[in-house]
Coordinates of C-alpha atoms in Angstrom, one line a residue:
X1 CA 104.9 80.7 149.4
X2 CA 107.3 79.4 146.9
X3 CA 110.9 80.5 146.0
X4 CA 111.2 78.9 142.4
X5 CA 109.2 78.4 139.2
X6 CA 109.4 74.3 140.3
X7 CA 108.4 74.9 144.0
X8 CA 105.8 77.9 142.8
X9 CA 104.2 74.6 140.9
X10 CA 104.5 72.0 143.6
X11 CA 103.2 74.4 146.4
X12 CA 100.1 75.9 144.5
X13 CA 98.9 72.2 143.5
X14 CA 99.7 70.7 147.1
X15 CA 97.6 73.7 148.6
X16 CA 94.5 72.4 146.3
X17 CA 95.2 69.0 147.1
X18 CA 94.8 69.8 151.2
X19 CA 91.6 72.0 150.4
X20 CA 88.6 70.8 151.6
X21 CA 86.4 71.0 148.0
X22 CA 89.3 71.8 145.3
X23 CA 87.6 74.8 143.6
X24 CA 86.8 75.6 140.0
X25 CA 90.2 77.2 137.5
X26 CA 91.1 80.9 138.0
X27 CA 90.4 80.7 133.9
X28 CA 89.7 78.2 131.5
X29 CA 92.5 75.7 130.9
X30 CA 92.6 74.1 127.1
X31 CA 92.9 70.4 126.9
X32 CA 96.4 69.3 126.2
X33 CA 96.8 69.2 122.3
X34 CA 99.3 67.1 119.9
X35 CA 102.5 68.8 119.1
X36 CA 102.5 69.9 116.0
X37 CA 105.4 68.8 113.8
X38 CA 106.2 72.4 112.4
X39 CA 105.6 74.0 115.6
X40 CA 108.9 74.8 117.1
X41 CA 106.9 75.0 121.0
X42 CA 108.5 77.8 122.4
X43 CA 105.4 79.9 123.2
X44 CA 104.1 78.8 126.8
X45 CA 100.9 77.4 127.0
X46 CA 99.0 76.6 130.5
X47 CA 98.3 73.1 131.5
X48 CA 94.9 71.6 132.8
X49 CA 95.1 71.9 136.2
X50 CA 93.9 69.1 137.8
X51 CA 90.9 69.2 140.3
X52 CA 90.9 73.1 139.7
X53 CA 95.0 73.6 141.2
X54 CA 94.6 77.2 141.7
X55 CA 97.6 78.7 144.2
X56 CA 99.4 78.1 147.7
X57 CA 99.4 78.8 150.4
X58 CA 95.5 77.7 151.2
X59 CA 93.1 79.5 153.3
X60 CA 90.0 77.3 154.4
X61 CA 86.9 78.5 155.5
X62 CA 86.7 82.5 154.2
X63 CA 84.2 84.0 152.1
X64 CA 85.7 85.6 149.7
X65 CA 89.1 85.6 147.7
X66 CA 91.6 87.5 149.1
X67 CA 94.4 89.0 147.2
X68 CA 95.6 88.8 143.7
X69 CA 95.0 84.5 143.3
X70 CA 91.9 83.4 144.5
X71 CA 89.1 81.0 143.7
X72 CA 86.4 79.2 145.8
X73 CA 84.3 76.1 145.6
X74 CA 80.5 75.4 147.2
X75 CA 80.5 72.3 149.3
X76 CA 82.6 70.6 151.5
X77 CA 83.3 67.5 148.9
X78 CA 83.4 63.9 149.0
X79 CA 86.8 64.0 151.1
X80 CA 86.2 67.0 153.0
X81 CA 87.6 65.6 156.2
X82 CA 85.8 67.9 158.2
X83 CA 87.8 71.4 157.3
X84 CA 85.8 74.0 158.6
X85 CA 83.5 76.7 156.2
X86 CA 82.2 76.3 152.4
X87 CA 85.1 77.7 150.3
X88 CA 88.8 77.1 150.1
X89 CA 90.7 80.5 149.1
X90 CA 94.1 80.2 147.6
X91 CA 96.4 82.5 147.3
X92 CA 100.3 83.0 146.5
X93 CA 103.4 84.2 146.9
X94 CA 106.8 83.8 145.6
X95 CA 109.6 85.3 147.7
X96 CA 111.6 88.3 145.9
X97 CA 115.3 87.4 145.2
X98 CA 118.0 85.5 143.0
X99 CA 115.8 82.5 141.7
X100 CA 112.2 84.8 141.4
X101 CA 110.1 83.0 138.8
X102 CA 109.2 85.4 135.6
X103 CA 106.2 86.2 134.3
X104 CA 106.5 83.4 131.7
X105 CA 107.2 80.8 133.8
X106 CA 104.7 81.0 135.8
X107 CA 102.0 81.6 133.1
X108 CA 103.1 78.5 131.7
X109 CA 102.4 76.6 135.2
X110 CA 98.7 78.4 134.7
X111 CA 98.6 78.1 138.4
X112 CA 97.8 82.0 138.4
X113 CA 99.6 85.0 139.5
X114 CA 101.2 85.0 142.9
X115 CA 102.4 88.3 145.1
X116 CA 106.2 89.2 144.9
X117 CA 106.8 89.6 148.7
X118 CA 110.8 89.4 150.9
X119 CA 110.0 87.3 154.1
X120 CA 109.4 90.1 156.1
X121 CA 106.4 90.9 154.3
X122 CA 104.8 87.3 154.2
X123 CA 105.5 87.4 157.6
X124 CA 103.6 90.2 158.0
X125 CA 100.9 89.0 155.1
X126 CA 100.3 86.2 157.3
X127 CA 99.9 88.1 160.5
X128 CA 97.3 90.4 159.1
X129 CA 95.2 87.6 156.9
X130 CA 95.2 85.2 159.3
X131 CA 95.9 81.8 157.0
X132 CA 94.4 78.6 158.6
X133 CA 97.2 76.9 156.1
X134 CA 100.2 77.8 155.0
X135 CA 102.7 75.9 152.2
X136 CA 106.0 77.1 152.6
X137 CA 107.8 75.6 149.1
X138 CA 111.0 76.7 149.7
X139 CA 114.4 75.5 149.8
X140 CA 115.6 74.2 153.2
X141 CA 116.8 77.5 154.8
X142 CA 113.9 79.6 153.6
X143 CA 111.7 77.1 155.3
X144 CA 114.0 77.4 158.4
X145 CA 113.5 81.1 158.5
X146 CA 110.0 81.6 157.8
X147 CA 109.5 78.5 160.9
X148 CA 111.1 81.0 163.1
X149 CA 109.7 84.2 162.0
X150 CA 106.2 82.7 162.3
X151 CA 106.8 81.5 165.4
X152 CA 107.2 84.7 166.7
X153 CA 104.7 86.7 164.2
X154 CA 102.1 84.4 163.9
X155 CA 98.7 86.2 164.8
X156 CA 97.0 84.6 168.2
X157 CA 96.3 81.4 166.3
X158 CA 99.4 80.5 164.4
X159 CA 98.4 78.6 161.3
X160 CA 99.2 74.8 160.3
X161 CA 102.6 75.1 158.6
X162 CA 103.2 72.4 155.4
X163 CA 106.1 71.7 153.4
X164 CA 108.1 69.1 151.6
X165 CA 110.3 68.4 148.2
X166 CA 109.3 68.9 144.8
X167 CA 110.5 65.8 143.5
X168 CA 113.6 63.3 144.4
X169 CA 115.2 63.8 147.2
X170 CA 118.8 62.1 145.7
X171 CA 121.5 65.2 147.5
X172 CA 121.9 67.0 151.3
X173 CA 119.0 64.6 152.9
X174 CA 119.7 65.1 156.8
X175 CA 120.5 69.2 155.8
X176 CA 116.7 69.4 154.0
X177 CA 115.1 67.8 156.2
X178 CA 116.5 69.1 159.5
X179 CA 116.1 72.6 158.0
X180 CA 112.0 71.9 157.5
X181 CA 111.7 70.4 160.8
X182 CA 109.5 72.4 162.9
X183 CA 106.7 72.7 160.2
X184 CA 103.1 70.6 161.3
X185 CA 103.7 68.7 158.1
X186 CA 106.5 67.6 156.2
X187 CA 104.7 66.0 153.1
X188 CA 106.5 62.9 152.0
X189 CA 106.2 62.0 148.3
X190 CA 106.4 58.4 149.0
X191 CA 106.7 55.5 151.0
X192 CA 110.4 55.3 150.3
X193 CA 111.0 59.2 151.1
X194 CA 108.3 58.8 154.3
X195 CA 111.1 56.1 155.5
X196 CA 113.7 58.4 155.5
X197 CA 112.4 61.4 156.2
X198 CA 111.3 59.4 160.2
X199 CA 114.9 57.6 159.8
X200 CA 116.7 61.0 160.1
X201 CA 114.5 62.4 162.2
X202 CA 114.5 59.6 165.0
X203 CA 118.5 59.4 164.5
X204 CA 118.8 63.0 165.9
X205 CA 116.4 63.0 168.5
X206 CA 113.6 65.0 166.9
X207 CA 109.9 64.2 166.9
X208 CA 109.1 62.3 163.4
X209 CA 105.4 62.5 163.7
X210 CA 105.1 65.9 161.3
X211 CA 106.3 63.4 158.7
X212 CA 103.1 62.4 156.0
X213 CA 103.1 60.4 153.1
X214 CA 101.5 62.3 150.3
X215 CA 102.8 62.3 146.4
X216 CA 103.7 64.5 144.0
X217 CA 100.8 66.9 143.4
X218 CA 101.8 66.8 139.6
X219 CA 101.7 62.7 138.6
X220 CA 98.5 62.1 136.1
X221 CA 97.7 63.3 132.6
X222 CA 96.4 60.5 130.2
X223 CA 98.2 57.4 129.9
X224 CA 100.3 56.8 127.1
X225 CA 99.3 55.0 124.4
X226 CA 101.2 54.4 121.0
X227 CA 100.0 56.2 118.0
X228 CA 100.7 54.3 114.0
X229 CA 103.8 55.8 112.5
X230 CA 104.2 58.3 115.8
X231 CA 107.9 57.3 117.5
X232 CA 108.8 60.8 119.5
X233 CA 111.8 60.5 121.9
X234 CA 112.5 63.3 124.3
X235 CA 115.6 63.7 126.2
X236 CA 114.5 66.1 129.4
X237 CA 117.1 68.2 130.2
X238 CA 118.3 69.5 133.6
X239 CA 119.7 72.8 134.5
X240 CA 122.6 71.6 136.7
X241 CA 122.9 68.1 135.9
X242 CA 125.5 67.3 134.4
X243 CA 127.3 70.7 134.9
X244 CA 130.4 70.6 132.7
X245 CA 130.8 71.5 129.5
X246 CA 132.4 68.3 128.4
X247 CA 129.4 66.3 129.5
X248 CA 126.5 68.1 127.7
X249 CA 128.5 68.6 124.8
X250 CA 128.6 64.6 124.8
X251 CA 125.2 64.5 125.7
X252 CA 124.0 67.1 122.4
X253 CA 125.8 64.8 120.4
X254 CA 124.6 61.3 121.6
X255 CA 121.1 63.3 121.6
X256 CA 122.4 64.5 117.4
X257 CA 123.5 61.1 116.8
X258 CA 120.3 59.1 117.8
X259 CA 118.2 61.4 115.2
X260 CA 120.2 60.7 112.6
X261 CA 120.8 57.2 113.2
X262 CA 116.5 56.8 113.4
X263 CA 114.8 59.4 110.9
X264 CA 112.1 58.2 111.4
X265 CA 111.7 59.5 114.8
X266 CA 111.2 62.9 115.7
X267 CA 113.7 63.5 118.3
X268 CA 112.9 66.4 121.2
X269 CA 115.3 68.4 123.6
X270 CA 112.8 69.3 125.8
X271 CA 114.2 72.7 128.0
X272 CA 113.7 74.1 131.4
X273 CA 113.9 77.6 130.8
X274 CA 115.2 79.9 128.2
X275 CA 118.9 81.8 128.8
X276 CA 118.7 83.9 131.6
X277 CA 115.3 82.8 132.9
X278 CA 116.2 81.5 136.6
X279 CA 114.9 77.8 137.5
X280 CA 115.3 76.5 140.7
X281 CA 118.7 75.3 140.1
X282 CA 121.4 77.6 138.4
X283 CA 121.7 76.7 134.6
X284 CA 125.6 77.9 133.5
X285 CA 126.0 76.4 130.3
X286 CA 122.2 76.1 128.7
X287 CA 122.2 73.6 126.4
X288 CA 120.7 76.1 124.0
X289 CA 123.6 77.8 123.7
X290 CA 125.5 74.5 123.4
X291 CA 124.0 73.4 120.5
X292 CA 124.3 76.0 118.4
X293 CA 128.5 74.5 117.8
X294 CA 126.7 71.0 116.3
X295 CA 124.8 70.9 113.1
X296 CA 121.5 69.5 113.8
X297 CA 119.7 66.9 111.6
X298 CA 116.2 68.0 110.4
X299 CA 114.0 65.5 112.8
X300 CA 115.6 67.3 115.8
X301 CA 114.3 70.1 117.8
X302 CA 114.4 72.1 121.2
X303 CA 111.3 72.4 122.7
X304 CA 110.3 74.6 126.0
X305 CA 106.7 74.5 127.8
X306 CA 104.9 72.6 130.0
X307 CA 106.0 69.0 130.4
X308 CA 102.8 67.2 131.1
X309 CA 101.8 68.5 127.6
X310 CA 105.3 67.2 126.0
X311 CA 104.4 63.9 127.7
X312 CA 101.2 63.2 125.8
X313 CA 103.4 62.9 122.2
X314 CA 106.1 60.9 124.4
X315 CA 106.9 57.6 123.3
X316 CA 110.3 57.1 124.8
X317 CA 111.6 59.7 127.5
X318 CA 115.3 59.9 128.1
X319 CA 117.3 61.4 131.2
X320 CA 120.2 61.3 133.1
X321 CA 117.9 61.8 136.3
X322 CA 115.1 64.4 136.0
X323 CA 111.8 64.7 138.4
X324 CA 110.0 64.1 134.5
X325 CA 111.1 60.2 135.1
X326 CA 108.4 60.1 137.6
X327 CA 105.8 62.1 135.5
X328 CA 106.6 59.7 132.7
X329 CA 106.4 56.1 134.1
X330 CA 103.4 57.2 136.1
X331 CA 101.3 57.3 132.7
X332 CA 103.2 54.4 131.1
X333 CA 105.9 55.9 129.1
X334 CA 108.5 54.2 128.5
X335 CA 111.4 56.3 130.4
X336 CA 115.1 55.7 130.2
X337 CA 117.7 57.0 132.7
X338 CA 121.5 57.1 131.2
X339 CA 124.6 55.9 132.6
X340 CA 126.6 57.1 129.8
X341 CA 128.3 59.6 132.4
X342 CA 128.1 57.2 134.9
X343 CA 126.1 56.4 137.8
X344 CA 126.8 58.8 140.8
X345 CA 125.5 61.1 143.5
X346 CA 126.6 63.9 141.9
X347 CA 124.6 63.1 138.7
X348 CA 121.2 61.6 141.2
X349 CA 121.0 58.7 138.4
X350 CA 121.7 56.6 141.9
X351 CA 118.4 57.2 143.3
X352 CA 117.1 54.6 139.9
X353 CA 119.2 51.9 141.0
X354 CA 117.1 49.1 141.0
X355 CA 114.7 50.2 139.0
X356 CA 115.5 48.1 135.8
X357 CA 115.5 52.0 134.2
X358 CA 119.1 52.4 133.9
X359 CA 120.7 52.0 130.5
X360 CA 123.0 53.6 127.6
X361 CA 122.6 55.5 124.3
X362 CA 124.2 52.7 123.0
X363 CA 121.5 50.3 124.0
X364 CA 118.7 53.1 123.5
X365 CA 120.0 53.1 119.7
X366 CA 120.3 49.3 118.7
X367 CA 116.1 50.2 120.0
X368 CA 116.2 48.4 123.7
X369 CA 113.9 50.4 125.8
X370 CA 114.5 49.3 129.9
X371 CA 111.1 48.0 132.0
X372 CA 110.6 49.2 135.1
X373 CA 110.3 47.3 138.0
X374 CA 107.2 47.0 139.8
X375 CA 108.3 47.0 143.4
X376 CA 110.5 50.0 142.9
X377 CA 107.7 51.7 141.2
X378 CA 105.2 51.6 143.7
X379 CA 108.0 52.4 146.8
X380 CA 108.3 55.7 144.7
X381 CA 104.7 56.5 144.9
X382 CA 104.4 55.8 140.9
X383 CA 101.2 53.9 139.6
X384 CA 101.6 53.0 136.0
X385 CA 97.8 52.7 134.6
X386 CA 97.0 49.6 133.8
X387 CA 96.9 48.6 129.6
X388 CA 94.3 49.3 128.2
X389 CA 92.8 51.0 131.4
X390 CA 92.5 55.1 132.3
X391 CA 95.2 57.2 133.8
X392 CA 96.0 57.1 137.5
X393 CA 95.2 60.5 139.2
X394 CA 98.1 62.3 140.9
X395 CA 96.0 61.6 144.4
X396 CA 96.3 58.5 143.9
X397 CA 99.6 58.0 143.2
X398 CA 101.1 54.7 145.1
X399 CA 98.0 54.0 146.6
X400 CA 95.9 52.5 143.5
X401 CA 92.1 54.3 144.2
X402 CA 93.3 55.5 147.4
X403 CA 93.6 59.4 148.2
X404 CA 97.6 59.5 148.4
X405 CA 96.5 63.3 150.2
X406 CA 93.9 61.7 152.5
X407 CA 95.9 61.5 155.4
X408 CA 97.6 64.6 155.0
X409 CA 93.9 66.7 154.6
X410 CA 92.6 64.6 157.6
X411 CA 95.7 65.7 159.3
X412 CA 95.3 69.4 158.6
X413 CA 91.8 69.0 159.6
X414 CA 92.3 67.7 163.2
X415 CA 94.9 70.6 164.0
X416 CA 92.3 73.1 162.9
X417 CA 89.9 71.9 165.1
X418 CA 92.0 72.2 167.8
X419 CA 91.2 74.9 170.0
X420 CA 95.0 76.1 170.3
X421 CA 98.0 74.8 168.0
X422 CA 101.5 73.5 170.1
X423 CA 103.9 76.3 169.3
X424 CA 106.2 76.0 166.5
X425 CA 109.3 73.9 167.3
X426 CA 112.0 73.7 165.1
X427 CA 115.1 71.2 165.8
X428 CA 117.7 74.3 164.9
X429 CA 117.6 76.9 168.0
X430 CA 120.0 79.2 169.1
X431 CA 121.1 76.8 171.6
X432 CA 121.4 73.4 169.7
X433 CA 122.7 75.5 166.6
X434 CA 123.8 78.8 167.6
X435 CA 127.0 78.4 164.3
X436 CA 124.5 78.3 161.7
X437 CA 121.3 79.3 162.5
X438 CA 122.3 82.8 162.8
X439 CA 123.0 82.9 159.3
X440 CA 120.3 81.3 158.0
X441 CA 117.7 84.0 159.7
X442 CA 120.4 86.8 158.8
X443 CA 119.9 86.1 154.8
X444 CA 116.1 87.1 155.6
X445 CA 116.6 90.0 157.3
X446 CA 115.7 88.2 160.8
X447 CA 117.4 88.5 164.0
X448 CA 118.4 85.4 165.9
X449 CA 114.9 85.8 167.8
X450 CA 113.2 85.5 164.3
X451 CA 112.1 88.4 164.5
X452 CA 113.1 91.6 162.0
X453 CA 116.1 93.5 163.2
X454 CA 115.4 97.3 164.2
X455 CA 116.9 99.5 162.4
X456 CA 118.2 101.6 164.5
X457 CA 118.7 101.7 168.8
X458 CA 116.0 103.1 170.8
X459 CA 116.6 106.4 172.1
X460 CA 118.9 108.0 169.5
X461 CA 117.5 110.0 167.2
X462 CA 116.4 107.7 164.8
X463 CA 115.0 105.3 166.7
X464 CA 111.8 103.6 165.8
X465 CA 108.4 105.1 166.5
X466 CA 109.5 108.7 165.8
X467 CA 108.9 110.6 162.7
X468 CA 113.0 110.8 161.6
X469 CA 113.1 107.4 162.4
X470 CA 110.6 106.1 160.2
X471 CA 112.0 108.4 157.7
X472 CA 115.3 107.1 158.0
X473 CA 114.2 103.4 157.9
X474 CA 113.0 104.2 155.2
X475 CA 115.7 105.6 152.8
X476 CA 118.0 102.8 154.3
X477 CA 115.6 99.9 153.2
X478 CA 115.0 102.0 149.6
X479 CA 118.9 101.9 149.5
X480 CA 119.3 98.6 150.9
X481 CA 116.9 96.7 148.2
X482 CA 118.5 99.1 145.7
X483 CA 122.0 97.3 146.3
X484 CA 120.4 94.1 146.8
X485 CA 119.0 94.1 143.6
X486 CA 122.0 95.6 141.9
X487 CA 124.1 92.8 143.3
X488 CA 121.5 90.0 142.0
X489 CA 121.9 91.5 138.3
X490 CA 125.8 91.1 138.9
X491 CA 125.3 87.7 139.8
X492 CA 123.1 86.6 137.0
X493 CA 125.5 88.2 134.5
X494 CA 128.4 86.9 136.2
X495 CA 126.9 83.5 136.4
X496 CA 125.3 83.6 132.6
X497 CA 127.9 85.4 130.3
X498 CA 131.0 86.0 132.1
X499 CA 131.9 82.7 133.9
X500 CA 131.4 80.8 130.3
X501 CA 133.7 83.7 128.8
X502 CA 136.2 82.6 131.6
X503 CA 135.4 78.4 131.4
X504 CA 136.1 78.6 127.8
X505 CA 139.4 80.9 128.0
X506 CA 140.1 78.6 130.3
X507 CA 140.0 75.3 128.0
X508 CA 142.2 77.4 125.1

């Protein structure tokens, strides 16, 4: 269950990485091809999905795929860890509302097509399929709700609950974390993040055992290796970071300047999402728009698509602190984070301190490129292959040939073979929280039971279980998602075209 195009990606592939036997594509991936110089990449392309990544959540043990995203796999596998039945079923769903992935983004994951579902109806979706696993990648509050509503609409046997980050972890640490508590797992993506995710846990009196190191589902792709005459820098943007207009504008230009400085290089602004395409953080001022105020030399050009395929032309990758780092420096890239704009929490470039990474288009020009440090690497769950050796695997990132999901399968395994799961548990209750987790249910139409509000009181005429009260529950949830989704399209134009109009009237 995933909330974002980011988290749709990060919860499909972590629900293949904790299936027994990863199973086969949904379709036929192509392998990842050079970008071609004349090809301005904009058309979405799906990327090979490692050890068949189908969907999430993950369903061991049924025979046959059930709904729209499904695959299955003969054999139990080398890792297995004793998960129960010959086939792993995937399937997926994104939660309808603000930041809904579209139909492009999520055919350029090529992780399949998941079910648009609110959190009443994956409540109930879960209830009626009866999920051994479920991987809730959602933000913190989402993950909060769904805890409570499946603690109370769970079938007889609940299933095991996952969730985690999908990437670093650099802004509202003890707020994440304390929102996923109460899930069976709360994947770690290193040791670093395993530290203090059991830090914050232990300093507020809440069990830290549900904390597992894992990695991120997406590190691998072939190592990098330099090509003759080939010198490609890409600059990996970020939808809120930085979020004036001042500070991308300096960016484009820096970005501008470099090209024209090397012409020899072929310089890439590689681009979340196009204008008015939701990521899973808000994008204002898209740097699309931007550049179209700066003349832009020839060897410069915007790219979208899938990273991992922009990665395998990448000779230098430059950010000011994008999840790509990681992607990067686990094949060998070189990878440069800026402190042009500073380093600060608001920008996340802090979470690279100490890692020898951080640097200055003014150094990047004069052609210094930072090295990494070692020790840093590997506490972020990052294995740089070895020269001249093959790509690390994303299962084994931080742990050399080591399964980095090992422990989390084996974990899912022993809860399934438990004849009865402990009942869900979250730190927030209406008696250690009863301030804010009201609210939190309230946004997903849950009561502060976690279960759906009624409609209407028994007794009255409407009431539930009669014929004019279904009807009228009815017309008021047609005319309640009616204004729901009315007020979303206000919001995206508000935040896309008219709060620019304003930011620019504004600077006059």
């Amino acid at each position: 269950m995933a909330d974002s195009d980011t988290r749709w990606k990060w919860g499909a592939l972590t629900a293949r990485r904790l299936a027994p036997a990863p199973a086969p594509p949904l379709s036929p991936a192509p392998s990842p091809a050079p970008l071609p110089s004349s090809s301005p990449f904009s058309a979405p392309a799906p990327a090979p999905l490692p050890h068949g990544a189908a969907a999430g959540p993950a369903r061991a043990g049924a025979k046959e795929a059930a709904g729209p995203v499904g695959a299955g796999g003969e054999g139990a596998g080398a890792d297995g860890a004793g998960v129960p039945g010959p086939e792993a079923v995937v399937t997926g769903y994104v939660l309808r509302g603000r930041a809904t992935p579209t139909a492009r983004q999520l055919a350029e994951a090529g992780l399949g097509t998941p079910r648009e579902v609110t959190g009443a109806e994956f409540l109930r979706a879960v209830r009626e399929e009866a999920y051994d696993v479920v991987v809730l990648a959602l933000v913190g509050g989402a993950v909060q709700a769904m805890l409570h509503g499946l603690a109370t609409a769970a079938p007889r046997r609940r299933p095991v609950v996952v969730t985690g980050y999908v990437g670093v972890v650099y802004e509202k640490l003890a707020d994440g974390l304390l929102l996923r508590h109460g899930a069976d797992l709360v994947l770690a993506n290193s040791p670093y993040d395993a530290r203090r995710f059991r830090a914050v846990y232990e300093g507020v009196g809440a069990d830290p055992s549900a904390v597992v190191r894992a990695a991120l589902p997406f590190l691998g792709g072939a190592p990098h290796r330099r090509v003759p005459g080939r010198h490609t820098v890409v600059f990996a943007a970020q939808p809120s970071v930085p979020a004036t207009r001042a500070d991308r504008m300096y960016l484009l230009r820096r970005l501008a300047a470099h090209a024209r400085l090397h012409p020899d290089r072929e310089v890439l602004l590689k681009l979340r999402s196009k204008p008015g395409e939701h990521t899973t953080h808000i994008e204002e001022l898209p740097y699309q728009r931007l550049a179209r105020s700066l003349p832009q030399p020839p060897n410069l050009r915007l790219v979208y698509g899938n990273m991992g395929r922009v990665l395998d032309v990448t000779d230098l990758l430059v950010t000011v602190s994008s999840t790509a780092a990681l992607e990067a420096l686990h094949r060998g890239v070189p990878t440069a984070v800026l402190t042009d704009l500073g380093v600060r929490e608001a920008l996340g470039n802090h979470h690279f301190i100490g890692s020898g990474l951080l640097t200055s288009w003014d150094r990047l020009d004069a052609g210094d490129e930072p090295v990494p440090d070692p020790v840093w690497l590997a506490d972020q769950g990052v294995s740089p292959p070895a020269p001249g050796g093959p790509a690390p695997d994303a299962v084994a990132a931080g742990g050399g040939a080591d399964d980095a999901f090992a422990e989390a399968r084996a974990r899912v395994a022993a809860l399934l073979a438990r004849d009865a799961l402990p009942p869900i548990a979250p730190y927030y209750t209406r008696a250690s929280a009863p301030g804010y987790l009201p609210g939190i249910l309230a946004r997903h139409r849950l009561d502060a039971s976690g279960t759906e509000p009624v409609p209407s009181a028994p007794g009255t005429s409407g009431a539930p279980g009669t014929r004019a009260g279904r009807g009228a529950g009815r017309v008021r949830r047609a005319l309640r998602d009616a204004a729901r989704e009315a007020a979303r399209g206000a919001y995206r134009h508000g935040v896309q075209h008219v709060a620019p109009v304003i930011r620019r009237l504004g600077e006059l």
